[in-house]
Phi, psi and omega in degrees: 000130176265127187255133174282150178292160185260138174233135178204137184257157172206158158257125169239142187293058188211148167311138176310315185292317181288327168297325193284323177297298166325331177279319192270282188256340190279016213278332179280357183287335189207343190232311193245167171314107175316297189304337202251352185304113182220110198205139183217126183277076191216133140338101171091014168271154164299174164212168169193137176221167182234143170248148190258151156294125168281148174082354181291131158210122004291146181308135166266136168229145183262105169282147191236133152231174192187149180235121176298111169262344179195119190234110188259083167346113168068001166262300189218146173230117182230121173212158176280156192221110187246117177227178171296325195279345178274002187053043161093335197285131170282075181295171175235133189236131157219146169264112165249139173267094175244108198302124170270207166271150186049045182066011158286167193236124162274141186238125172246105205264126143231137186219117191204167199084047187281152175294307168221179187286335173300314189293323185301294194300346182278333169288315174325312206267334193274319197296320165302319176298313182307316177301324179307313183296313176311317172303308202282338184279296192302333176287340172258021178258147185284167168310325185281339165288314176293331176298309207279337166295306173309313190266009185285137195084011169069031168227217178220159175281352182260136186243124176221128179278001175263014185232148177288163198252080178213146185277320184255125179223091187289150165249132176247125164258140165221166196283329166240094159309325184288325169315305189299317183294336182280323165305312184305311186280335190278324188269325184256349166087023184299158176225105193305128180255328187191137181261130184255153156323168166114313342267164186223151172227109176276160179204150186234133183228111171065238189241037181247182172193160193213163177220117154301111174257169193254151192220126179242100185303337196282313195262355182215076185307153183285143180265110166075046177066017179227144174304150186296138189221155162221157176247119194253127179251128204260126185236151178297327190222101188276353167298310183287328178294318184296309175303323189271331164304310184311305179305339183242044166078028158270167186239126179288131175257334166216151181277168182291142179195144187255125179268160189293354180257049167089347191261141146268138178199149175233155183231140184218159168254095190303141180316342184260005164090016181276130159273132186242137174256118176253139194231117175259132163290143190216320161224174183260110195238115157315104181314321171282016160293331197240006174102010185260147175267099176301137179247334175237139178313144187216135186275000000 
């Protein structure tokens, strides 16, 4: 017997990018016990979290398992969904986000693949209350709490083949980039990832990354006796981060702009004079499309 899927539409007072975070790496913000969340927002990757039953002593945890099937940042999350309530069946869940007025978002949820009508009816009655609670909880959270959820685990919840999977990426400038890359490989064990036009070279080191850039002393004199250096930090919403930086005394070096390699970036100088690049992943871009050459296989 084929069990009919669930379709449920609602309007939540939460931005689409926040909802995308909530349904990928931010389960602990609204549904799960935060310490139990294991999730990386990449297609094909599994996720896990547990939900505790309020008012129960001893505490009872209900495990939730799944695998991300399709991810379109700020637009769509499609995944498998296995809980006690699905009676062991690997159901499929999709949530589509459409921005509305005043920062609200239309959510269209579809849940299919139930083993029996009882499981389907249980979820059909539960999802409206769950989404209403989600909207109430998320609308009360700060941008910093969302940033922590996105960057939990030292990475980012957005995939872009043109960027290393690291939250903080320093750029170091050298008059001889090839010699610098050799030094970083031999001394620090860095691995070349991508050679960019410029020239610039992306390298990885453990779960971190560094970029080597060419430096012309005539056009960019050394500051304090050293070549210029910047720090790139990946943020969930670059326009918000840029506005907050200016309000807290930073000087704008470049306003937010969407670039060809799938990042929306801005640059500021903090009150102490240090330069920061703020970067938000907005698309997964093939490095070859903007002239970069992969050195290692990039998934």
